[in-house]
Coordinates of C-alpha atoms in Angstrom, one line a residue:
X1376 CA 21.4 3.7 -57.3
X1377 CA 17.9 5.2 -57.6
X1378 CA 16.4 2.2 -55.9
X1379 CA 18.9 2.5 -53.0
X1380 CA 18.0 6.2 -52.6
X1381 CA 14.3 5.4 -52.5
X1382 CA 15.0 2.7 -49.9
X1383 CA 16.9 5.1 -47.7
X1384 CA 14.1 7.7 -48.0
X1385 CA 11.6 5.0 -46.9
X1386 CA 13.7 4.2 -43.8
X1387 CA 13.7 7.9 -42.8
X1388 CA 10.0 8.0 -43.1
X1389 CA 9.3 4.7 -41.4
X1390 CA 11.7 5.0 -38.5
X1391 CA 10.0 7.9 -36.6
X1392 CA 6.6 6.3 -37.1
X1393 CA 8.0 3.0 -35.6
X1394 CA 9.6 4.9 -32.7
X1395 CA 6.4 6.7 -32.0
X1396 CA 4.5 3.4 -31.8
X1397 CA 7.0 2.2 -29.2
X1398 CA 6.7 5.3 -27.0
X1399 CA 4.1 4.9 -24.3
X1400 CA 1.2 7.3 -24.6
X1401 CA 1.0 8.5 -21.0
X1402 CA -2.3 10.3 -21.4
X1403 CA -3.8 7.1 -22.8
X1404 CA -2.2 5.0 -20.1
X1405 CA -3.7 7.2 -17.4
X1406 CA -7.1 7.0 -19.0
X1407 CA -6.9 3.2 -19.3
X1408 CA -5.9 2.9 -15.7
X1409 CA -8.8 5.0 -14.5
X1410 CA -11.2 3.1 -16.8
X1411 CA -10.0 -0.2 -15.6
X1412 CA -10.5 0.9 -12.0
X1413 CA -14.0 2.1 -12.8
X1414 CA -15.0 -1.3 -14.2
X1415 CA -13.4 -3.4 -11.4
X1416 CA -13.4 -1.4 -8.2
X1417 CA -17.0 -2.0 -6.9
X1418 CA -16.6 -5.8 -7.3
X1419 CA -13.4 -6.0 -5.2
X1420 CA -14.3 -7.2 -1.7
X1421 CA -12.8 -7.7 1.7
X1422 CA -13.6 -11.0 3.5
X1423 CA -13.4 -12.3 7.0
X1424 CA -14.7 -15.4 8.7
X1425 CA -18.1 -14.9 10.3
X1426 CA -18.8 -16.2 13.8
X1427 CA -22.5 -16.9 14.2
X1428 CA -22.3 -17.0 18.0
X1429 CA -21.1 -13.4 18.4
X1430 CA -22.5 -12.4 15.0
X1431 CA -19.4 -10.6 13.8
X1432 CA -16.3 -11.1 11.8
X1433 CA -13.4 -12.9 13.5
X1434 CA -9.8 -13.6 12.6
X1435 CA -7.8 -12.2 9.7
X1436 CA -9.1 -10.4 6.7
X1437 CA -8.4 -11.4 3.1
X1438 CA -9.7 -10.3 -0.3
X1439 CA -11.7 -11.5 -3.3
X1440 CA -13.7 -10.5 -6.3
X1441 CA -17.3 -11.1 -7.4
X1442 CA -17.4 -12.5 -10.9
X1443 CA -21.1 -13.3 -11.7
X1444 CA -24.7 -12.5 -10.8
X1445 CA -25.0 -15.7 -8.7
X1446 CA -22.5 -14.1 -6.2
X1447 CA -19.5 -16.4 -6.9
X1448 CA -16.3 -14.9 -5.4
X1449 CA -12.8 -16.0 -6.4
X1450 CA -10.2 -15.9 -3.7
X1451 CA -7.1 -17.8 -2.4
X1452 CA -7.2 -21.4 -1.1
X1453 CA -5.0 -20.7 1.9
X1454 CA -7.7 -18.3 3.3
X1455 CA -10.8 -20.5 2.9
X1456 CA -12.4 -23.6 4.4
X1457 CA -15.3 -25.4 2.7
X1458 CA -18.7 -24.7 4.2
X1459 CA -17.4 -22.0 6.6
X1460 CA -19.4 -18.8 6.7
X1461 CA -17.8 -15.5 5.7
X1462 CA -18.7 -11.8 6.0
X1463 CA -18.1 -10.0 2.7
X1464 CA -17.7 -6.2 2.6
X1465 CA -18.1 -4.2 -0.6
X1466 CA -16.3 -0.9 -1.2
X1467 CA -19.6 1.0 -0.6
X1468 CA -19.8 -0.5 2.9
X1469 CA -22.5 -3.1 2.2
X1470 CA -22.0 -6.4 4.0
X1471 CA -23.3 -9.9 3.0
X1472 CA -22.8 -13.5 4.1
X1473 CA -21.1 -16.1 2.0
X1474 CA -20.3 -19.8 2.2
X1475 CA -17.0 -21.5 1.4
X1476 CA -17.1 -23.8 -1.6
X1477 CA -14.3 -25.7 -3.3
X1478 CA -10.6 -25.3 -2.3
X1479 CA -7.7 -26.4 -4.5
X1480 CA -4.6 -26.0 -2.2
X1481 CA -2.1 -27.1 -4.8
X1482 CA -3.1 -24.2 -7.0
X1483 CA -4.1 -21.8 -4.2
X1484 CA -7.5 -21.4 -5.8
X1485 CA -10.8 -21.2 -3.9
X1486 CA -14.4 -20.1 -4.4
X1487 CA -17.0 -18.8 -2.0
X1488 CA -20.6 -17.8 -2.8
X1489 CA -22.9 -15.1 -1.5
X1490 CA -25.8 -16.6 0.3
X1491 CA -27.8 -13.4 1.0
X1492 CA -30.3 -12.3 -1.7
X1493 CA -29.6 -9.3 -3.8
X1494 CA -27.7 -7.9 -6.8
X1495 CA -24.0 -7.4 -6.7
X1496 CA -21.4 -5.5 -8.8
X1497 CA -19.4 -7.9 -10.8
X1498 CA -16.1 -7.9 -12.7
X1499 CA -15.6 -9.7 -15.9
X1500 CA -13.1 -12.6 -16.2
X1501 CA -10.3 -12.3 -18.7
X1502 CA -7.9 -14.9 -20.0
X1503 CA -4.4 -15.3 -18.5
X1504 CA -3.3 -17.4 -21.5
X1505 CA -3.5 -14.3 -23.8
X1506 CA -1.2 -12.3 -21.5
X1507 CA 2.4 -11.4 -22.4
X1508 CA 5.2 -10.0 -20.3
X1509 CA 5.1 -6.2 -19.8
X1510 CA 1.3 -6.0 -20.1
X1511 CA 0.1 -3.4 -17.5
X1512 CA -2.0 -4.6 -14.6
X1513 CA -3.9 -3.3 -11.6
X1514 CA -4.4 -4.7 -8.1
X1515 CA -7.5 -3.7 -6.2
X1516 CA -7.5 -5.4 -2.8
X1517 CA -7.1 -4.8 0.9
X1518 CA -3.5 -4.9 2.4
X1519 CA -3.6 -5.9 6.0
X1520 CA -1.4 -3.1 7.2
X1521 CA -4.1 -0.5 6.4
X1522 CA -7.1 -2.2 8.1
X1523 CA -9.5 -0.3 5.9
X1524 CA -12.7 -1.6 4.3
X1525 CA -12.2 0.2 1.0
X1526 CA -9.7 -1.6 -1.3
X1527 CA -6.4 -0.1 -2.3
X1528 CA -5.2 0.4 -5.9
X1529 CA -1.7 -0.6 -7.1
X1530 CA -0.2 -0.5 -10.6
X1531 CA 2.3 -2.9 -12.1
X1532 CA 3.0 -5.1 -15.1
X1533 CA 3.2 -8.8 -15.9
X1534 CA 6.8 -9.9 -15.5
X1535 CA 6.4 -13.7 -16.1
X1536 CA 3.3 -15.4 -17.5
X1537 CA 4.5 -18.9 -16.8
X1538 CA 6.8 -18.9 -13.7
X1539 CA 8.4 -22.2 -12.8
X1540 CA 6.1 -22.3 -9.7
X1541 CA 3.1 -22.6 -11.9
X1542 CA 1.9 -19.1 -10.9
X1543 CA 2.0 -15.8 -12.8
X1544 CA 4.5 -13.2 -11.6
X1545 CA 3.8 -9.4 -11.5
X1546 CA 5.2 -6.2 -10.0
X1547 CA 1.8 -5.3 -8.4
X1548 CA 2.7 -5.1 -4.7
X1549 CA 0.9 -7.3 -2.2
X1550 CA 1.1 -8.4 1.4
X1551 CA -1.1 -10.4 3.9
X1552 CA -4.7 -9.2 3.6
X1553 CA -4.3 -9.0 -0.2
X1554 CA -4.5 -12.8 -0.4
X1555 CA -7.3 -13.7 -2.8
X1556 CA -7.5 -10.2 -4.1
X1557 CA -8.0 -9.6 -7.9
X1558 CA -5.4 -8.7 -10.5
X1559 CA -7.0 -6.8 -13.4
X1560 CA -5.9 -5.9 -16.9
X1561 CA -6.5 -2.3 -18.0
X1562 CA -10.0 -3.3 -19.3
X1563 CA -11.0 -4.2 -15.7
X1564 CA -11.0 -7.9 -16.4
X1565 CA -9.8 -10.3 -13.7
X1566 CA -6.6 -12.0 -15.0
X1567 CA -5.2 -13.4 -11.7
X1568 CA -5.8 -13.9 -8.0
X1569 CA -3.2 -12.8 -5.4
X1570 CA -1.4 -15.7 -3.9
X1571 CA 2.0 -15.2 -2.3
X1572 CA 5.2 -13.1 -2.2
X1573 CA 8.9 -13.5 -1.8
X1574 CA 11.4 -11.0 -0.4
X1575 CA 11.9 -9.0 -3.6
X1576 CA 9.3 -6.4 -4.2
X1577 CA 9.1 -7.6 -7.7
X1578 CA 8.2 -11.2 -6.6
X1579 CA 4.4 -11.1 -6.4
X1580 CA 2.7 -14.3 -7.5
X1581 CA -0.8 -14.7 -8.9
X1582 CA -3.1 -17.7 -9.5
X1583 CA -3.8 -17.4 -13.3
X1584 CA -7.5 -16.8 -14.0
X1585 CA -7.5 -19.7 -16.4
X1586 CA -7.1 -22.0 -13.4
X1587 CA -10.5 -20.9 -12.2
X1588 CA -12.0 -21.3 -15.6
X1589 CA -10.5 -24.8 -15.9
X1590 CA -11.9 -26.0 -12.5
X1591 CA -15.0 -23.9 -12.4
X1592 CA -17.4 -26.8 -12.1
X1593 CA -15.3 -28.6 -9.5
X1594 CA -15.0 -25.5 -7.4
X1595 CA -18.8 -25.4 -7.0
X1596 CA -18.6 -28.3 -4.6
X1597 CA -17.8 -27.3 -0.9
X1598 CA -14.8 -29.6 -0.4
X1599 CA -11.0 -29.9 -0.6
X1600 CA -10.1 -30.9 -4.1
X1601 CA -6.9 -32.9 -4.6
X1602 CA -5.8 -35.3 -7.3
X1603 CA -7.9 -36.1 -10.4
X1604 CA -9.9 -32.9 -10.3
X1605 CA -12.4 -32.9 -13.2
X1606 CA -11.6 -30.2 -15.7
X1607 CA -13.8 -28.0 -17.9
X1608 CA -12.8 -27.5 -21.5
X1609 CA -12.3 -23.8 -22.1
X1610 CA -10.4 -21.8 -24.7
X1611 CA -10.3 -18.1 -25.4
X1612 CA -12.9 -17.0 -27.9
X1613 CA -12.0 -15.3 -31.1
X1614 CA -13.3 -12.0 -29.7
X1615 CA -11.1 -12.2 -26.6
X1616 CA -9.2 -8.8 -26.7
X1617 CA -5.5 -9.2 -26.4
X1618 CA -3.7 -6.2 -24.8
X1619 CA -0.3 -5.2 -26.2
X1620 CA 2.8 -5.2 -24.0
X1621 CA 4.1 -1.8 -22.8
X1622 CA 7.9 -2.3 -22.2
X1623 CA 8.1 1.3 -20.9
X1624 CA 6.3 0.1 -17.8
X1625 CA 9.7 -1.1 -16.6
X1626 CA 11.0 2.5 -16.3
X1627 CA 8.0 4.8 -16.3
X1628 CA 9.9 7.7 -14.8
X1629 CA 11.8 8.1 -18.1
X1630 CA 8.6 9.3 -19.6
X1631 CA 8.4 12.2 -17.1
X1632 CA 11.8 13.8 -17.5
X1633 CA 10.5 17.3 -17.9
X1634 CA 8.1 17.1 -14.9
X1635 CA 10.7 15.3 -12.7
X1636 CA 13.3 17.9 -13.4
X1637 CA 10.9 20.7 -12.5
X1638 CA 9.7 19.0 -9.3
X1639 CA 13.3 18.2 -8.3
X1640 CA 13.9 22.0 -7.8
X1641 CA 11.9 21.8 -4.6
X1642 CA 13.6 18.8 -3.1
X1643 CA 16.7 18.9 -0.9
X1644 CA 18.6 16.7 1.6
X1645 CA 18.5 17.3 5.3
X1646 CA 20.3 15.7 8.2
X1647 CA 21.0 16.3 11.9
X1648 CA 24.5 16.9 13.2
X1649 CA 23.7 14.2 15.9
X1650 CA 21.6 11.8 13.8
X1651 CA 23.7 11.7 10.7
X1652 CA 21.1 9.8 8.6
X1653 CA 20.1 12.0 5.6
X1654 CA 16.5 12.2 4.5
X1655 CA 14.6 14.4 2.1
X1656 CA 13.0 17.8 2.8
X1657 CA 10.7 20.0 0.7
X1658 CA 11.2 23.7 -0.1
X1659 CA 8.0 25.6 0.5
X1660 CA 6.8 29.0 -0.5
X1661 CA 5.0 30.7 2.4
X1662 CA 3.9 33.8 0.5
X1663 CA 0.3 34.6 1.4
X1664 CA 0.5 32.5 4.6
X1665 CA 3.1 34.5 6.5
X1666 CA 3.8 38.3 6.6
X1667 CA 6.2 39.3 3.8
X1668 CA 8.5 40.9 6.3
X1669 CA 9.1 37.5 7.9
X1670 CA 10.3 35.9 4.6
X1671 CA 13.0 38.2 3.4
X1672 CA 16.5 36.6 3.3
X1673 CA 15.2 33.3 4.4
X1674 CA 14.0 30.0 3.0
X1675 CA 11.7 27.4 4.5
X1676 CA 11.6 23.6 4.4
X1677 CA 9.2 20.9 5.7
X1678 CA 10.5 17.4 6.5
X1679 CA 10.0 14.4 8.8
X1680 CA 10.0 15.4 12.4
X1681 CA 11.1 12.1 14.0
X1682 CA 14.3 12.2 12.0
X1683 CA 15.3 15.8 12.9
X1684 CA 16.8 16.5 16.3
X1685 CA 18.0 19.8 17.6
X1686 CA 20.7 20.6 15.0
X1687 CA 19.4 20.1 11.5
X1688 CA 21.4 21.0 8.4
X1689 CA 20.1 21.4 4.8
X1690 CA 22.2 20.6 1.8
X1691 CA 21.7 23.7 -0.5
X1692 CA 24.5 22.9 -2.8
X1693 CA 26.0 19.5 -3.4
X1694 CA 28.2 18.6 -0.5
X1695 CA 27.5 22.0 1.3
X1696 CA 25.2 21.9 4.3
X1697 CA 23.8 25.0 6.0
X1698 CA 22.6 25.1 9.6
X1699 CA 18.8 25.3 9.9
X1700 CA 16.5 26.5 12.6
X1701 CA 13.5 24.5 13.8
X1702 CA 10.4 26.7 13.7
X1703 CA 7.7 24.2 14.6
X1704 CA 7.0 20.5 15.1
X1705 CA 3.8 18.4 14.8
X1706 CA 4.3 15.0 16.6
X1707 CA 1.0 13.6 15.3
X1708 CA 1.7 14.2 11.6
X1709 CA 5.5 13.8 12.1
X1710 CA 6.2 17.2 10.4
X1711 CA 8.9 19.7 11.1
X1712 CA 9.3 23.3 9.8
X1713 CA 12.8 24.5 9.2
X1714 CA 14.3 27.9 8.3
X1715 CA 17.7 28.6 6.7
X1716 CA 19.2 32.1 6.5
X1717 CA 19.4 32.2 2.7
X1718 CA 16.8 33.0 0.1
X1719 CA 16.1 30.4 -2.5
X1720 CA 13.7 31.0 -5.3
X1721 CA 10.8 28.6 -6.0
X1722 CA 9.2 26.2 -3.6
X1723 CA 5.8 24.6 -3.3
X1724 CA 3.3 27.4 -3.1
X1725 CA 1.2 26.3 -0.2
X1726 CA -1.4 29.1 -0.5
X1727 CA -2.5 27.6 -3.8
X1728 CA -2.9 24.0 -2.8
X1729 CA -6.2 22.2 -3.0
X1730 CA -7.9 21.8 0.3
X1731 CA -10.7 19.4 -0.5
X1732 CA -10.8 15.7 0.1
X1733 CA -9.6 13.1 -2.3
X1734 CA -12.4 11.7 -4.5
X1735 CA -12.8 8.1 -5.7
X1736 CA -12.4 9.4 -9.2
X1737 CA -8.8 10.3 -8.4
X1738 CA -7.8 6.7 -7.5
X1739 CA -5.2 5.5 -10.0
X1740 CA -3.8 9.0 -10.7
X1741 CA -0.1 8.7 -11.7
X1742 CA 2.1 10.3 -9.1
X1743 CA 5.8 11.3 -8.9
X1744 CA 7.9 11.5 -5.7
X1745 CA 11.0 13.5 -6.8
X1746 CA 14.4 12.8 -5.2
X1747 CA 17.5 14.9 -4.7
X1748 CA 20.0 14.3 -7.5
X1749 CA 18.2 11.1 -8.5
X1750 CA 15.3 10.0 -10.7
X1751 CA 11.9 10.4 -9.1
X1752 CA 9.7 7.5 -8.1
X1753 CA 6.4 6.8 -10.0
X1754 CA 3.3 5.5 -8.2
X1755 CA -0.4 5.6 -8.3
X1756 CA -2.9 7.1 -5.7
X1757 CA -4.2 4.0 -3.9
X1758 CA -7.1 5.2 -1.7
X1759 CA -9.0 8.1 -0.3
X1760 CA -7.9 9.9 2.8
X1761 CA -7.7 7.5 5.8
X1762 CA -6.3 7.2 9.3
X1763 CA -3.7 4.8 10.5
X1764 CA -4.4 3.4 14.0
X1765 CA -1.8 2.6 16.6
X1766 CA -0.2 -0.8 16.1
X1767 CA 0.4 -3.3 18.9
X1768 CA 4.0 -3.7 17.7
X1769 CA 4.9 0.0 17.9
X1770 CA 3.0 0.8 21.2
X1771 CA 2.9 -2.5 23.1
X1772 CA 6.0 -4.1 21.8
X1773 CA 4.2 -7.2 20.6
X1774 CA 3.6 -8.6 17.1
X1775 CA 0.3 -10.4 16.7
X1776 CA -1.3 -12.5 14.0
X1777 CA -4.4 -14.5 13.4
X1778 CA -3.8 -18.2 13.4
X1779 CA -6.1 -19.7 10.8
X1780 CA -5.9 -23.2 12.3
X1781 CA -6.7 -22.4 15.9
X1782 CA -8.8 -19.3 15.1
X1783 CA -6.9 -17.2 17.7
X1784 CA -5.0 -14.0 18.0
X1785 CA -1.5 -15.2 18.7
X1786 CA 1.6 -13.3 19.8
X1787 CA 4.2 -13.8 17.1
X1788 CA 7.0 -11.4 18.2
X1789 CA 8.3 -9.2 21.0
X1790 CA 10.1 -5.9 20.5
X1791 CA 12.5 -3.8 22.6
X1792 CA 11.7 -0.3 23.8
X1793 CA 12.9 2.4 21.5
X1794 CA 15.3 3.7 24.2
X1795 CA 16.9 0.3 24.8
X1796 CA 20.1 0.6 22.8
X1797 CA 21.0 -3.1 23.4
X1798 CA 17.8 -4.2 21.8
X1799 CA 17.0 -6.6 24.6
X1800 CA 13.5 -7.7 25.6
X1801 CA 13.1 -6.9 29.3
X1802 CA 11.0 -9.4 31.3
X1803 CA 10.0 -8.9 34.8
X1804 CA 8.2 -12.1 35.6
X1805 CA 7.3 -15.6 34.2
X1806 CA 3.7 -14.3 33.7
X1807 CA 4.7 -11.7 31.2
X1808 CA 3.5 -12.0 27.6
X1809 CA 5.5 -14.4 25.5
X1810 CA 5.6 -15.6 21.9
X1811 CA 2.7 -18.1 21.2
X1812 CA 0.5 -16.6 24.0
X1813 CA -3.1 -16.0 22.9
X1814 CA -4.6 -12.5 23.3
X1815 CA -8.2 -12.7 24.4
X1816 CA -9.2 -9.2 25.7
X1817 CA -8.1 -5.6 25.8
X1818 CA -9.7 -3.4 28.5
X1819 CA -12.2 -6.3 29.1
X1820 CA -13.3 -6.1 25.4
X1821 CA -13.0 -9.4 23.5
X1822 CA -10.4 -9.4 20.7
X1823 CA -11.8 -11.1 17.6
X1824 CA -9.4 -9.4 15.0
X1825 CA -6.1 -7.6 15.0
X1826 CA -8.0 -4.5 14.0
X1827 CA -10.0 -4.8 17.3
X1828 CA -6.7 -4.5 19.2
X1829 CA -5.5 -1.5 17.1
X1830 CA -8.8 0.3 17.3
X1831 CA -8.9 0.1 21.1
X1832 CA -5.2 1.2 21.4
X1833 CA -6.0 4.3 19.2
X1834 CA -8.3 5.6 21.9
X1835 CA -5.3 6.1 24.2
X1836 CA -2.3 8.4 24.1
X1837 CA 1.3 7.7 24.6
X1838 CA 2.2 6.8 28.2
X1839 CA -1.5 6.0 29.1
X1840 CA -2.3 2.5 30.2
X1841 CA -4.4 -0.4 28.9
X1842 CA -5.1 -3.9 30.3
X1843 CA -4.4 -7.0 28.3
X1844 CA -5.8 -10.5 29.0
X1845 CA -3.9 -13.4 27.5
X1846 CA -3.7 -17.2 27.8
X1847 CA -0.5 -19.2 28.0
X1848 CA 0.3 -22.7 26.6
X1849 CA -0.5 -24.1 30.0
X1850 CA -4.0 -22.8 29.8
X1851 CA -3.5 -20.2 32.6
X1852 CA -5.1 -16.8 32.0
X1853 CA -3.5 -13.6 33.0
X1854 CA -4.4 -9.9 33.0
X1855 CA -1.7 -7.2 33.1
X1856 CA -1.6 -3.4 32.7
X1857 CA 0.6 -2.1 29.9
X1858 CA 1.8 1.5 29.4
X1859 CA 1.9 2.7 25.8
X1860 CA 5.5 3.3 25.0
X1861 CA 7.6 3.5 21.8
X1862 CA 9.1 0.2 20.6
X1863 CA 11.6 -0.6 17.9
X1864 CA 10.0 -3.0 15.4
X1865 CA 12.7 -5.5 14.4
X1866 CA 11.9 -7.0 11.0
X1867 CA 11.3 -10.8 11.4
X1868 CA 8.7 -11.8 8.8
X1869 CA 8.9 -11.7 4.9
X1870 CA 6.5 -8.8 4.7
X1871 CA 8.9 -6.7 6.8
X1872 CA 12.1 -7.9 5.2
X1873 CA 11.8 -6.2 1.8
X1874 CA 15.0 -4.4 0.8
X1875 CA 13.8 -0.8 1.4
X1876 CA 12.4 -1.7 4.9
X1877 CA 9.6 0.0 6.9
X1878 CA 9.6 3.3 8.6
X1879 CA 9.4 3.1 12.4
X1880 CA 6.1 5.1 12.5
X1881 CA 2.3 4.7 12.4
X1882 CA -0.6 6.3 14.1
X1883 CA -1.6 9.1 11.7
X1884 CA -4.8 11.1 11.8
X1885 CA -5.2 11.5 8.1
X1886 CA -2.9 10.4 5.2
X1887 CA -2.8 9.6 1.5
X1888 CA -1.6 6.2 0.4
X1889 CA 0.3 5.2 -2.8
X1890 CA 2.4 2.3 -4.0
X1891 CA 5.7 4.2 -4.4
X1892 CA 8.7 2.1 -3.6
X1893 CA 10.3 4.6 -1.3
X1894 CA 13.0 3.9 1.2
X1895 CA 12.3 5.4 4.7
X1896 CA 15.2 7.9 3.9
X1897 CA 13.3 9.0 0.8
X1898 CA 10.5 10.4 2.9
X1899 CA 10.1 14.1 3.6
X1900 CA 9.9 15.1 0.0
X1901 CA 6.8 16.2 -2.0
X1902 CA 4.3 14.1 -3.8
X1903 CA 3.0 15.4 -7.1
X1904 CA 0.5 14.3 -9.8
X1905 CA 2.1 14.2 -13.3
X1906 CA 0.3 17.4 -14.2
X1907 CA 1.9 19.2 -11.3
X1908 CA -0.8 19.1 -8.6
X1909 CA 0.9 19.0 -5.1
X1910 CA -0.7 16.2 -3.2
X1911 CA 1.3 16.3 0.0
X1912 CA 4.6 15.3 1.6
X1913 CA 5.8 11.7 1.9
X1914 CA 6.1 10.8 5.6
X1915 CA 6.5 7.1 6.0
X1916 CA 6.9 3.7 4.3
X1917 CA 4.2 2.0 6.2
X1918 CA 4.6 -1.5 4.8
X1919 CA 5.6 -3.5 1.8
X1920 CA 2.7 -2.1 -0.3
X1921 CA 2.1 1.4 1.0
X1922 CA 3.9 4.7 1.3
X1923 CA 2.1 7.4 3.4
X1924 CA 1.9 11.1 2.6
X1925 CA 0.5 13.9 4.7
X1926 CA -2.1 15.6 2.5
X1927 CA -1.5 19.1 1.2
X1928 CA -4.3 20.7 3.2
X1929 CA -2.7 19.3 6.4
X1930 CA 0.7 20.8 5.4
X1931 CA -0.9 24.2 4.9
X1932 CA -2.7 24.0 8.2
X1933 CA 0.6 23.0 9.9
X1934 CA 2.3 26.1 8.7
X1935 CA -0.7 28.3 9.7
X1936 CA -0.8 26.8 13.2
X1937 CA 3.0 27.4 13.7
X1938 CA 3.7 29.9 16.3
X1939 CA 7.0 30.9 14.7
X1940 CA 5.5 33.7 12.8

């Protein structure tokens, strides 16, 4: 009996210790994420083919990582050709030339090497064979939808170390442009190279880093490598650090229940009596920004302007909507300021928000996007403040892509005008732009990249005109004037067909980016750090990898500029 009693006492002592060991230490996780980024960020590069005739980058961008002092860069096979010349851009803006080396298409593994002289930041290589499911990982690469030289950070975990495809599967979001980009563990060691995606946001496939170790010697030769590729004999050393799995990564929000409940107090649902699609709105405290006499008996909300028409209604109590008055709109930032005739305590205190820019040191900060009556969405801050240019899809009604085989900017889709309820593509003549046409110039400026097209479009306002030059399959060249209008982007490629879907909005002057998996209807709510810092208001799901938020300083300025007070 005495032995049984002692055994039960031991269980009572051991159980809480065991439970504590299985709880994720959020403070330590945050420190590890930041340390991993610090070790890996500077070596994560953006790559484009270099045209020696025009002496600039042409085609489509992809990503890579420098892994040794000799300038070897690991990347994806589907983006590289042996002996081709590439322009490599480091996060600090420095650019160097590189040459294509070995390409193993079956494994989607390739290598290029810097040919310019100099010293480069490098990232250490890890071992994919030591990884387990649920080990946290970081992506630092360049999604094509952003068109920004500095790489973007995303957080996830290993979901399958040995997928049936031969690749490693993770939850770190990727899209075209990320191809060849590095996947790191929390020690900043390269453990995979971005390869491909499927429709599910959780289906992101990586080339295991051990593939590059196995074929390191063979990849030095500038050629396509097929069957009977010589292998190097490599095994993890005894000192290879193995990181433990963190099962809590699968539901991180459960570790922020207190914060999420507090943040949720400032989140409400809003809809329009005409446009009956509910979205999120943010309760704001305007004390200090507006005369106190203007605030009594009222409450104020900020949400997404393009979803709010003339008759908004805010859900103050579950199932009970109250009419709201529109006080101000900002088309550029897609913000709307609303007033309801009822005083609600709380709200984001805009007078106290930080107004400085986002520093590199903040990248990887854990964030929460609270949702009305639902768990919030955890993400990480992905980049510094940046602008989003006009896309040819949203303002010209044409989808474009770089064809890696023909090295041309090709029309891949046509979209209807936003006002066209039938969704039909209107064509006035046989010379109009069609799918498979090749774009060559905009306003007499040659188009070498998709970014060239977006950058030129961004110089013009809605309803202004630009001229496009394009070549048809017959070889005939045409030039036509196009008025910038609003077009509805019908999803047609895997990167647009993810379950949540994209917002129908781009062209922002200044935004924050994070990897929160928000639906477009989840936008309009606040974005917080886990320690309670108000970062801004979520405004659009730009693409598969990125949600955009209007920064706090812009929110405060929007209210100050409002003429309603």
